[in-house]
PDB file of C-alpha atoms in Angstrom:
ATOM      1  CA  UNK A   1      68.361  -2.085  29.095  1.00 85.00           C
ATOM      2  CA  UNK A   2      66.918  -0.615  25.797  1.00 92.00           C
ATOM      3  CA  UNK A   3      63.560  -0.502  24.734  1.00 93.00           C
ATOM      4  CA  UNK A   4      61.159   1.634  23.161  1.00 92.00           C
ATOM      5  CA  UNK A   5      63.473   4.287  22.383  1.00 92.00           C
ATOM      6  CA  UNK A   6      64.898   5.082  25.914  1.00 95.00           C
ATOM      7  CA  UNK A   7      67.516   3.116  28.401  1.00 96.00           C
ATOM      8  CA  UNK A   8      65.600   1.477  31.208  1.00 97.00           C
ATOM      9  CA  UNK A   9      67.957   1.234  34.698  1.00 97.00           C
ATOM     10  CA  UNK A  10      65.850  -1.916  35.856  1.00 98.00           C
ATOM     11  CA  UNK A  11      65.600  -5.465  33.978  1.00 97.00           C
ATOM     12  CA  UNK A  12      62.482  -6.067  33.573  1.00 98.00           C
ATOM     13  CA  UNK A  13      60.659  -9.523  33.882  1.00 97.00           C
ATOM     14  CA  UNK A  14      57.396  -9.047  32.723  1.00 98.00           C
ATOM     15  CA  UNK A  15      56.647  -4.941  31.369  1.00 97.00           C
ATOM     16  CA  UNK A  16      57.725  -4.983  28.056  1.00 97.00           C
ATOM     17  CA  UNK A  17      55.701  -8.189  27.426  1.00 96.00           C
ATOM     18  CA  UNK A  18      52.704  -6.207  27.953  1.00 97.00           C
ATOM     19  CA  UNK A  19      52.076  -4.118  24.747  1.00 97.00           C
ATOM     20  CA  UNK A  20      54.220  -3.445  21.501  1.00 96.00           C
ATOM     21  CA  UNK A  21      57.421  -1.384  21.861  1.00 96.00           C
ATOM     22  CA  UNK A  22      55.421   1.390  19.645  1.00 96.00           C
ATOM     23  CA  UNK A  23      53.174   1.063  22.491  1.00 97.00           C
ATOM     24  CA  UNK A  24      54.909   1.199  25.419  1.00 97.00           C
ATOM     25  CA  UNK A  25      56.953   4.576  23.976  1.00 97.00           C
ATOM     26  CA  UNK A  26      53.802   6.495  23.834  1.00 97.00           C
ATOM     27  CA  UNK A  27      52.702   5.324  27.067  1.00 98.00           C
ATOM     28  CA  UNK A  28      55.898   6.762  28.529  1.00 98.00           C
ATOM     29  CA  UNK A  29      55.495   9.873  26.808  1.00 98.00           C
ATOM     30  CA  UNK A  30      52.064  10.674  28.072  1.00 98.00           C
ATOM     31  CA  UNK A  31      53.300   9.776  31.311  1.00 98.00           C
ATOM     32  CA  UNK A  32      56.330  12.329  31.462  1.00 98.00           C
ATOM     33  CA  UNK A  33      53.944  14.761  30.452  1.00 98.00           C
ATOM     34  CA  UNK A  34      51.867  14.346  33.596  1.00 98.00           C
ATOM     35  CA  UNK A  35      55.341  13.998  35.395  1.00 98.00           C
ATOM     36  CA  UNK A  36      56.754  17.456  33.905  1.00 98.00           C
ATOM     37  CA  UNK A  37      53.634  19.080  34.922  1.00 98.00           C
ATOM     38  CA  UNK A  38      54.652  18.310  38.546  1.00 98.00           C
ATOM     39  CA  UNK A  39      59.001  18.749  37.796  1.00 98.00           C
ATOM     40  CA  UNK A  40      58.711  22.145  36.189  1.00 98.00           C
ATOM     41  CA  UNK A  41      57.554  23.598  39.321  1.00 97.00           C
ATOM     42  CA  UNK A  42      59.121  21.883  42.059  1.00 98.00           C
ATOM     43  CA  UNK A  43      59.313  22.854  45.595  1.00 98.00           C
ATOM     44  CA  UNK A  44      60.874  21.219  48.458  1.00 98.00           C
ATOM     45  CA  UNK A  45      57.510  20.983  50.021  1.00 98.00           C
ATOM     46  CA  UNK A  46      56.544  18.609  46.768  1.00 98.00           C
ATOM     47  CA  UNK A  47      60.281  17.340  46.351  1.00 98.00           C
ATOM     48  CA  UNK A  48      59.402  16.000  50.051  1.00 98.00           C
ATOM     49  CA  UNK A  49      56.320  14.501  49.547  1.00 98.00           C
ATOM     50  CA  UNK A  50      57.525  12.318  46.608  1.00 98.00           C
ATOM     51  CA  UNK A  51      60.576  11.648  48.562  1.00 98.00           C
ATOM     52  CA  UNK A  52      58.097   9.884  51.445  1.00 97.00           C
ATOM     53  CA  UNK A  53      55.691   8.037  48.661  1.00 98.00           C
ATOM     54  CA  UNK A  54      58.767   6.217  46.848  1.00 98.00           C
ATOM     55  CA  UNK A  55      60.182   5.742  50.124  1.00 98.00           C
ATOM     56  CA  UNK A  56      56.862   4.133  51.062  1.00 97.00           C
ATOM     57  CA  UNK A  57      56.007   2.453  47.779  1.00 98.00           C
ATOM     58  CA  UNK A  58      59.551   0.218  48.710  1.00 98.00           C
ATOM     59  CA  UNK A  59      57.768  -0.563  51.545  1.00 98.00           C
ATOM     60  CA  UNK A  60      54.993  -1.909  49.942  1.00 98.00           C
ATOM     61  CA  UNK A  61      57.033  -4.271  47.814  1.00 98.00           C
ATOM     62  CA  UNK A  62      58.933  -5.467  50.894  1.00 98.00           C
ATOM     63  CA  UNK A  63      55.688  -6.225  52.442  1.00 98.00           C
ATOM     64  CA  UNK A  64      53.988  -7.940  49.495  1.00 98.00           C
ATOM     65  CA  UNK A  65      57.252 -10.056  49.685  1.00 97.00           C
ATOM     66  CA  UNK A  66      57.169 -10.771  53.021  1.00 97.00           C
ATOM     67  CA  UNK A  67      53.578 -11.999  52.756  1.00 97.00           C
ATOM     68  CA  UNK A  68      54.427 -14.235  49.903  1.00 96.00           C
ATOM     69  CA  UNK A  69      57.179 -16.399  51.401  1.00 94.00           C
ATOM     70  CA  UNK A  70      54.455 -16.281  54.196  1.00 95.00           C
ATOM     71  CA  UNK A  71      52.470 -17.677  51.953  1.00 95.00           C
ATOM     72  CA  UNK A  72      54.687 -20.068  51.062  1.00 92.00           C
ATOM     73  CA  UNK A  73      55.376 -21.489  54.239  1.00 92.00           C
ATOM     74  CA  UNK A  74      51.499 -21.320  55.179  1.00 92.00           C
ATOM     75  CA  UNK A  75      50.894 -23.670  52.020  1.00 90.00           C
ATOM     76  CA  UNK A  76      53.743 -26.409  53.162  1.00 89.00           C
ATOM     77  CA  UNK A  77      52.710 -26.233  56.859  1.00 91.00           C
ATOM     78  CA  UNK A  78      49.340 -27.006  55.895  1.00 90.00           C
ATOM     79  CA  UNK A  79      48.028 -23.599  57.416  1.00 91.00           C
ATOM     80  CA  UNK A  80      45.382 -23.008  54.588  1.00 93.00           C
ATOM     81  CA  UNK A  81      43.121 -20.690  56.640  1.00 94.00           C
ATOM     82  CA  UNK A  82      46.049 -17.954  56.366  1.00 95.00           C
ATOM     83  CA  UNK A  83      46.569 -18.306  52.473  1.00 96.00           C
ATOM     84  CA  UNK A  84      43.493 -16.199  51.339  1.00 97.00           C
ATOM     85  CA  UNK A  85      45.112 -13.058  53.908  1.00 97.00           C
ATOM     86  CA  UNK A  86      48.473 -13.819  52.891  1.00 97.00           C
ATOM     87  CA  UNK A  87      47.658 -13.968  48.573  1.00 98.00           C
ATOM     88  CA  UNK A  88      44.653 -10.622  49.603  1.00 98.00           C
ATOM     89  CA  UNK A  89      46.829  -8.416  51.682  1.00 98.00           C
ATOM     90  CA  UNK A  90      50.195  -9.416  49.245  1.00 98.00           C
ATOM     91  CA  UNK A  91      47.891  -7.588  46.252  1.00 98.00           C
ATOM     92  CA  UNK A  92      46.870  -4.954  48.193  1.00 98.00           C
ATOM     93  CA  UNK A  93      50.357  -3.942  49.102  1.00 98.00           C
ATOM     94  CA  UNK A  94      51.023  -3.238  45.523  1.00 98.00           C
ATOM     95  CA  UNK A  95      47.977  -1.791  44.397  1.00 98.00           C
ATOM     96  CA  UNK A  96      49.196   1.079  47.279  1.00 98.00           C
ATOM     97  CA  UNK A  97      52.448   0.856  46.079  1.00 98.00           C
ATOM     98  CA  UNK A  98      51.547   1.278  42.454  1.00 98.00           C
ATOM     99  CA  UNK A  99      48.798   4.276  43.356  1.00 98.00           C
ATOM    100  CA  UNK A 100      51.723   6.425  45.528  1.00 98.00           C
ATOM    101  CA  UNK A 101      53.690   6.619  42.277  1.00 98.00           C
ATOM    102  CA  UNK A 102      50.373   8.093  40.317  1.00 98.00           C
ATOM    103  CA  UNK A 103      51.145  11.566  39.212  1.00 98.00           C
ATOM    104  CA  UNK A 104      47.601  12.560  39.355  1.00 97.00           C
ATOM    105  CA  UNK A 105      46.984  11.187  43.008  1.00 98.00           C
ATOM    106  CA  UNK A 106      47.109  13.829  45.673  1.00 96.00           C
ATOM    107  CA  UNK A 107      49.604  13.552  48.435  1.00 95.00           C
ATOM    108  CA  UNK A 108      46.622  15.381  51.051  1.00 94.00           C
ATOM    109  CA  UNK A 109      48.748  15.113  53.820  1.00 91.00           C
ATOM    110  CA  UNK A 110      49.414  11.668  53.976  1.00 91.00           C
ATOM    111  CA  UNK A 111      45.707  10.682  53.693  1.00 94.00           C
ATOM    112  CA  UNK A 112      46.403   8.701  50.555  1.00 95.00           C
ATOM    113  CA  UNK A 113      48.217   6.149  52.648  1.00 93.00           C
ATOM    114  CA  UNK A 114      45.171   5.789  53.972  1.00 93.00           C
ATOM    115  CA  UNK A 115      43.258   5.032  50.388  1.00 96.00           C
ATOM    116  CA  UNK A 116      40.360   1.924  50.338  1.00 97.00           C
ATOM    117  CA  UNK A 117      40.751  -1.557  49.418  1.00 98.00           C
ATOM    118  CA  UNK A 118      38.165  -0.480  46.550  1.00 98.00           C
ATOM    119  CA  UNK A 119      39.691   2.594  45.404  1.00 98.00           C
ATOM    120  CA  UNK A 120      42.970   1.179  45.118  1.00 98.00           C
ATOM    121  CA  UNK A 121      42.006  -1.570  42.722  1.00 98.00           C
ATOM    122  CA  UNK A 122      40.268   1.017  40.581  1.00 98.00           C
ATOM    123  CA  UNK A 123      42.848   3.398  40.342  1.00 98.00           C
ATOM    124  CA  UNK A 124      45.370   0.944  40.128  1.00 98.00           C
ATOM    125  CA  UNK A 125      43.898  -0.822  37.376  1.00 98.00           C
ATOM    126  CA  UNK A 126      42.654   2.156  35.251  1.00 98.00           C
ATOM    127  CA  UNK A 127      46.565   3.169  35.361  1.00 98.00           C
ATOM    128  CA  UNK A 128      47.782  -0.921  34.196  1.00 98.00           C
ATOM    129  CA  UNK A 129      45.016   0.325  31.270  1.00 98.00           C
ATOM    130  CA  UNK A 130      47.568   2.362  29.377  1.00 98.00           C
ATOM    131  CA  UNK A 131      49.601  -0.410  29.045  1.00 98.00           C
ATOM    132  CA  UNK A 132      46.933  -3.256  28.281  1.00 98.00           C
ATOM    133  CA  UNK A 133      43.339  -2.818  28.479  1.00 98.00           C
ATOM    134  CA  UNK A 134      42.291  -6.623  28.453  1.00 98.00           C
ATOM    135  CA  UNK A 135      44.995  -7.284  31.040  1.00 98.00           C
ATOM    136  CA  UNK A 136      44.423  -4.463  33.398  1.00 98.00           C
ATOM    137  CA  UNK A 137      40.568  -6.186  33.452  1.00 98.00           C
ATOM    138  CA  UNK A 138      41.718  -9.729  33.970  1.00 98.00           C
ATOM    139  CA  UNK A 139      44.038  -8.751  36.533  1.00 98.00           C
ATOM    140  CA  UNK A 140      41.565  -6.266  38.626  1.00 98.00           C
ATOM    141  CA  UNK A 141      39.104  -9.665  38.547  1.00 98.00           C
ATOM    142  CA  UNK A 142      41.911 -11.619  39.376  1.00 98.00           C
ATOM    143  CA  UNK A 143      41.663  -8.856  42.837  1.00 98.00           C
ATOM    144  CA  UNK A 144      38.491  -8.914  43.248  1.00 98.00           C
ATOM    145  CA  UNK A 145      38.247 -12.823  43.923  1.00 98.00           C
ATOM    146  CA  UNK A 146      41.505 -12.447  45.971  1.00 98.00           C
ATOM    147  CA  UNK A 147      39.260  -9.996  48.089  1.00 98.00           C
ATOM    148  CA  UNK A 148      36.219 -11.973  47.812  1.00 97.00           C
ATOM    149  CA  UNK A 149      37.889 -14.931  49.250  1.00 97.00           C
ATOM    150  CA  UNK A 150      39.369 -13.276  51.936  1.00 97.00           C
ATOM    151  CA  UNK A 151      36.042 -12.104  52.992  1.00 97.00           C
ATOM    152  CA  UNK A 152      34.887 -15.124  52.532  1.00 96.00           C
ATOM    153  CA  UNK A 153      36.838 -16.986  55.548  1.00 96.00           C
ATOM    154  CA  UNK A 154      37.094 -13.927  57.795  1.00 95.00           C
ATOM    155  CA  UNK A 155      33.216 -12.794  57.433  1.00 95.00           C
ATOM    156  CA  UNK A 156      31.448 -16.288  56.383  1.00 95.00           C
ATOM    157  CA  UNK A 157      33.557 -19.258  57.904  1.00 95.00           C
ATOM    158  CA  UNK A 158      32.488 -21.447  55.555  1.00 95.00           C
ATOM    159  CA  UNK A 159      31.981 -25.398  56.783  1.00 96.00           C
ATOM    160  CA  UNK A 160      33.720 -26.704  53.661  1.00 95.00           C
ATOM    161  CA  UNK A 161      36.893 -24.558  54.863  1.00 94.00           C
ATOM    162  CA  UNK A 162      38.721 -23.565  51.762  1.00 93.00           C
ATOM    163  CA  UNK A 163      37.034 -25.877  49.530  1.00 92.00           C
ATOM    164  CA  UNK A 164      35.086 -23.434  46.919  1.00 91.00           C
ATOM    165  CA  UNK A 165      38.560 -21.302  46.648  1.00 94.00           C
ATOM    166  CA  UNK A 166      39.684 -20.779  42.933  1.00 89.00           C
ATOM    167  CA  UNK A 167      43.204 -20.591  42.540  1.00 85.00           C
ATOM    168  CA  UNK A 168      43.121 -19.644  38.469  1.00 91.00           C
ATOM    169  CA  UNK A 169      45.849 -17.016  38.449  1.00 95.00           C
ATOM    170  CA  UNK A 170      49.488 -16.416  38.792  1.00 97.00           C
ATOM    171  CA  UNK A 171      49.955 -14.813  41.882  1.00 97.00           C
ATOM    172  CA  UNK A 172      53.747 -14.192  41.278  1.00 97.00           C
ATOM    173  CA  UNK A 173      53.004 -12.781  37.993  1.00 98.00           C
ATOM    174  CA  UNK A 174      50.123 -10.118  38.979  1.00 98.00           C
ATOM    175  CA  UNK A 175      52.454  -9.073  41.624  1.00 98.00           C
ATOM    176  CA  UNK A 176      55.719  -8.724  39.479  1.00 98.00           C
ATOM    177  CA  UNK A 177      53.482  -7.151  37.255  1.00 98.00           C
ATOM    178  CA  UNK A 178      51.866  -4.441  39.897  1.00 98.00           C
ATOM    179  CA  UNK A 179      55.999  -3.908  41.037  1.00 98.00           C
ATOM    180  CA  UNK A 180      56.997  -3.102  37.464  1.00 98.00           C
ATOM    181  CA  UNK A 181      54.471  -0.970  36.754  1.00 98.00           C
ATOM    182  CA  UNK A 182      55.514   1.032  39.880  1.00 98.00           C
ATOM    183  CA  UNK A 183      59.030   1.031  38.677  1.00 98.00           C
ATOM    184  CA  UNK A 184      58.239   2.367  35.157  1.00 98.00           C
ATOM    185  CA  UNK A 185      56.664   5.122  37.012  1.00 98.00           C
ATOM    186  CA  UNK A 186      59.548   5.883  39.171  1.00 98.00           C
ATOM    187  CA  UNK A 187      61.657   5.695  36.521  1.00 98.00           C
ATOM    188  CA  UNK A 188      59.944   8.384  34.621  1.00 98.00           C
ATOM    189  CA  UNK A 189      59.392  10.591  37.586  1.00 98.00           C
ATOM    190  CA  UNK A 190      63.366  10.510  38.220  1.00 98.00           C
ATOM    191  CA  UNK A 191      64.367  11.046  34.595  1.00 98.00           C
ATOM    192  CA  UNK A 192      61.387  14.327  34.845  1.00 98.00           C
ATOM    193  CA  UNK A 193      63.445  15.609  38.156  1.00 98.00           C
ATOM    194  CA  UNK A 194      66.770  15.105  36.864  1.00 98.00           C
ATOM    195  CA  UNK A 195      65.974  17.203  33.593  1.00 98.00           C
ATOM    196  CA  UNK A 196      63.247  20.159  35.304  1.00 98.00           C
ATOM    197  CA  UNK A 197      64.031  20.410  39.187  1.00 98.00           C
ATOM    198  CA  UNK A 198      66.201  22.617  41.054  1.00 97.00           C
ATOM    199  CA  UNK A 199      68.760  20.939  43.016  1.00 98.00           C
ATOM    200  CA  UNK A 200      68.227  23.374  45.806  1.00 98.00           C
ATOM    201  CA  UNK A 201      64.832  22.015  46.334  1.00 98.00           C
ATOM    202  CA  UNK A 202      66.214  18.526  46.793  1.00 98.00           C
ATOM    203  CA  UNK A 203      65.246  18.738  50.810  1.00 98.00           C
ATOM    204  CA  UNK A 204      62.643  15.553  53.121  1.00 98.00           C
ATOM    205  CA  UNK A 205      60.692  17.440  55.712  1.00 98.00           C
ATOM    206  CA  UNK A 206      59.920  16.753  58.933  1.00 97.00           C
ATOM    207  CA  UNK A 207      56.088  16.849  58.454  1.00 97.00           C
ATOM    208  CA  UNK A 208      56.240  14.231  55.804  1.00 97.00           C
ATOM    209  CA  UNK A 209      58.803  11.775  57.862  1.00 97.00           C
ATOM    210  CA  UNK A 210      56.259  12.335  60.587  1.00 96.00           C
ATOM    211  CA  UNK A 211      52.907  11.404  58.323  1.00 95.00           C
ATOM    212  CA  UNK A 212      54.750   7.666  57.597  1.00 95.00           C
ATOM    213  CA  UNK A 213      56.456   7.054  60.776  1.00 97.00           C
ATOM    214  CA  UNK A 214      53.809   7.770  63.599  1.00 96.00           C
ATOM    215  CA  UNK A 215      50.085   6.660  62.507  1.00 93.00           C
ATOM    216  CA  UNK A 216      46.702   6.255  64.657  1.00 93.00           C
ATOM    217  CA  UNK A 217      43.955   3.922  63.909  1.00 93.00           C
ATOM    218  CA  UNK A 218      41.032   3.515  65.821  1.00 95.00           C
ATOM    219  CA  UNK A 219      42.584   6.342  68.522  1.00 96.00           C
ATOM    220  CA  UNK A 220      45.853   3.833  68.601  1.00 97.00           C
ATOM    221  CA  UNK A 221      48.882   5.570  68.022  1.00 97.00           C
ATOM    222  CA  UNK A 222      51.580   3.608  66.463  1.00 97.00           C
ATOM    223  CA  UNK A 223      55.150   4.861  66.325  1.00 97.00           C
ATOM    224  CA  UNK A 224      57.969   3.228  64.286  1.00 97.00           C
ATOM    225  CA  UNK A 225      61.238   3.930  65.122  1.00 97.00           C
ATOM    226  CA  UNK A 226      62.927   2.052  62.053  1.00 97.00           C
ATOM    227  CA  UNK A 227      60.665   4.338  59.833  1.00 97.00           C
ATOM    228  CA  UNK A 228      62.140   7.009  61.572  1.00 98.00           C
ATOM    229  CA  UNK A 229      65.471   6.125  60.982  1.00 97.00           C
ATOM    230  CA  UNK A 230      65.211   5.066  57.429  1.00 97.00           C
ATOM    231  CA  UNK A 231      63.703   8.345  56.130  1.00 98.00           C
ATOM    232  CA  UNK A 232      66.027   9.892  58.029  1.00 97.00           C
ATOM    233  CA  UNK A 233      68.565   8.503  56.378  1.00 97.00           C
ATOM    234  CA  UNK A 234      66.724   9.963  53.264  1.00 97.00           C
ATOM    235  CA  UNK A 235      66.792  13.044  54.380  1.00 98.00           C
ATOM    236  CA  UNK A 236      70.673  13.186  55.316  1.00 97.00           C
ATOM    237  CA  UNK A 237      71.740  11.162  52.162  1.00 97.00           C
ATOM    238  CA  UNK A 238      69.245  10.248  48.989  1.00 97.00           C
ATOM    239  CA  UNK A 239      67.647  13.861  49.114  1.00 98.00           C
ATOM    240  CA  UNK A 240      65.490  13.112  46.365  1.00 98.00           C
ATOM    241  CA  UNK A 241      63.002  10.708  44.655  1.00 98.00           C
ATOM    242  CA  UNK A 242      65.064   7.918  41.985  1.00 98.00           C
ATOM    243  CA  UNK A 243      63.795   4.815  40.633  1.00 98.00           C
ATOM    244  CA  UNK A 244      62.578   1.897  43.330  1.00 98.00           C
ATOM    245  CA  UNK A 245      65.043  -0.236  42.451  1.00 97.00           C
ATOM    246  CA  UNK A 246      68.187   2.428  43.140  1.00 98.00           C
ATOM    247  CA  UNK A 247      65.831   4.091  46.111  1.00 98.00           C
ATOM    248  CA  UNK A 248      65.564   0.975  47.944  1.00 97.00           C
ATOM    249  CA  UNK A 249      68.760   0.244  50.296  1.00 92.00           C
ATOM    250  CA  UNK A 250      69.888  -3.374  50.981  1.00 92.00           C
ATOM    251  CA  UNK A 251      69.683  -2.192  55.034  1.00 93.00           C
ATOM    252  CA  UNK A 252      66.485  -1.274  54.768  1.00 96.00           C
ATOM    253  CA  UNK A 253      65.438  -4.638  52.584  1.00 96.00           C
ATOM    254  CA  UNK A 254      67.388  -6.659  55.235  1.00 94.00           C
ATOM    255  CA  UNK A 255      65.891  -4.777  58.628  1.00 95.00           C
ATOM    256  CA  UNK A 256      62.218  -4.993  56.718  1.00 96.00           C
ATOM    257  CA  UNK A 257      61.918  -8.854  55.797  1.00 95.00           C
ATOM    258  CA  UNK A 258      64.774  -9.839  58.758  1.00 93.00           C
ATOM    259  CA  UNK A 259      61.801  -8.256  60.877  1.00 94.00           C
ATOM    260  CA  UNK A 260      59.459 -11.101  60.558  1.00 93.00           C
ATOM    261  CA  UNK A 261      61.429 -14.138  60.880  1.00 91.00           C
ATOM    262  CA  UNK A 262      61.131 -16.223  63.448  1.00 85.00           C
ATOM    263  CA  UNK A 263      63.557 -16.427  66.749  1.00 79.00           C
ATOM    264  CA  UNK A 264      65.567 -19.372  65.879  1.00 70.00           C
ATOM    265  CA  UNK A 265      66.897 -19.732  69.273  1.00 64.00           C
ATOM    266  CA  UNK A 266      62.841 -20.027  70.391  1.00 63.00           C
ATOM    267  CA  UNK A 267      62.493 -22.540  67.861  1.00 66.00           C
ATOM    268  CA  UNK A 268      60.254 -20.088  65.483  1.00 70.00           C
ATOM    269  CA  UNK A 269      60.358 -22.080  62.036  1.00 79.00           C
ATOM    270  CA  UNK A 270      59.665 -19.183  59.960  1.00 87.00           C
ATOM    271  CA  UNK A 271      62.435 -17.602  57.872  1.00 87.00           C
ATOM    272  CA  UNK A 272      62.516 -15.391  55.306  1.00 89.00           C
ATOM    273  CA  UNK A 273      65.517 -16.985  53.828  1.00 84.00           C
ATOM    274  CA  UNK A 274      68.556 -15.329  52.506  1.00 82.00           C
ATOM    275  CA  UNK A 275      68.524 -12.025  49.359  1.00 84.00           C
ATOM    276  CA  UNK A 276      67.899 -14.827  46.938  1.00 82.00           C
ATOM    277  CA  UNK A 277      64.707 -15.615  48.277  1.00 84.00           C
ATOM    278  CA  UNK A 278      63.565 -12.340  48.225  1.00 95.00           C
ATOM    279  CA  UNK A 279      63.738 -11.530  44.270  1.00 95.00           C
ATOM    280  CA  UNK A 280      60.299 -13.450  43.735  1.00 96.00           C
ATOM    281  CA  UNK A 281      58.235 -10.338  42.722  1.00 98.00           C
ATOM    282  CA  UNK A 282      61.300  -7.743  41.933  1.00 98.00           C
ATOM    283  CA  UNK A 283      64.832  -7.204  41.963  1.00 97.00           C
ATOM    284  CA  UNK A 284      65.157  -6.406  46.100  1.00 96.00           C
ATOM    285  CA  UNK A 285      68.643  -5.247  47.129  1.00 93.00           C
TER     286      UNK A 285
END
């Protein structure tokens, strides 16, 4: 795909719609700069780290699509009580997403998985900024009453159940929107590694496997062996960071949403569906 000047490996739905093409080719620009800065001195420590947060940004689109064909099925069960957590958390997933792809955002060994509802949005948001200022502040409102709603029914319990809910937005669209901002990113960040890095830096550490794959909360520890398994198979075979949409195997998209459907043979009515459900919010494998 061509646009503004450069060839773009994902189709995008809704990116280019966003600002003019004269735009968009100075906000990639400024954006490789920031990139380069990282590129023209990189390490396997930091080729390993970026490895992890793409890995981990897939993740994040995987789970905002889960939630949404949970969403789905909430809304035509008649399970309204779930849709504010379902439409909140599916946001969230790709504000994260969209913030691990951030040049300027700090790794700190692994703590930035671990960023705030509230500094998500903002950082999120000041980042959709270079590519539409008016936008970037309708959609981080359009976040805010997501949250605000979801705090309503798990804090407040209101008697009139979900009666004072708005639902003026496009949840589909903010999403897609979040996940091609995130790509754009990744895009750039590849195209900066390809052209500045040393191949012989192209190595996944342990340490950073371990930071995604084993977390505690609340003295909990919590120990995924898929995680495991996936980044090692980025660590035997991918090597290095490339765009979502390449990073992102079709094993891993099936073993992530497969995860959460229901046992048929328990009579679990929940189903993610087949691959062409799953394209809602981006392109998944």
């Amino acid at each position: 795909m061509q646009h503004a000047g450069r060839t773009w490996a994902y189709s995008y739905r809704k990116l280019f719609d966003l600002c003019s093409e004269e735009e968009l080719a100075k906000v990639a620009d400024r954006i490789t700069v920031q990139y380069a800065k990282l590129t023209k001195d990189w390490t396997s420590e930091r080729n390993s780290e970026w490895s992890c947060r793409t890995y981990f940004t897939t993740k994040m689109i995987l789970n905002a699509t889960v939630l949404l064909n949970s969403l789905e099925f909430a809304r035509t069960s008649g399970l309204r009580a779930a849709n504010p957590y379902f439409e909140y958390y599916a946001a969230l997933s790709l504000l994260r997403g969209l913030v691990y792809t951030i040049p300027t955002e700090d790794w700190n060994s692994g703590e930035l998985m671990a960023i705030s509802h509230t500094r998500a949005i903002n950082v999120a948001f000041d980042w959709v900024a270079k590519f539409n200022k008016s936008l970037a502040a309708e959609m981080k409102k359009t976040a805010l009453q997501l949250k605000a709603q979801r705090e309503l029914i798990a804090y407040k319990a209101p008697a009139s159940g979900d009666k004072n809910l708005g639902a003026n937005y496009d949840l589909t669209d903010f999403l897609t929107i979040l996940a091609e901002v995130a790509e754009f990113n990744s895009e750039l960040l590849e195209s900066s590694i390809t052209k500045n890095a040393d191949p012989a830096s192209f190595e996944v550490l342990d340490e950073h496997i371990h930071q995604i794959a084993t977390v505690e909360v609340e003295g909990f520890i919590f120990s995924d062996d898929e995680d495991y398994w996936r980044l090692g198979y980025v660590q035997r075979k991918t090597r290095r960071p490339y765009h979502l949409g390449l990073f992102m195997h079709p094993g891993q998209s099936e073993d992530f949403i497969g995860a959460w459907d229901g046992d048929e043979d328990a009579g679990e009515a929940f189903s993610n569906g087949s691959p062409s459900n799953w394209q809602a919010i981006f392109d998944v494998p």
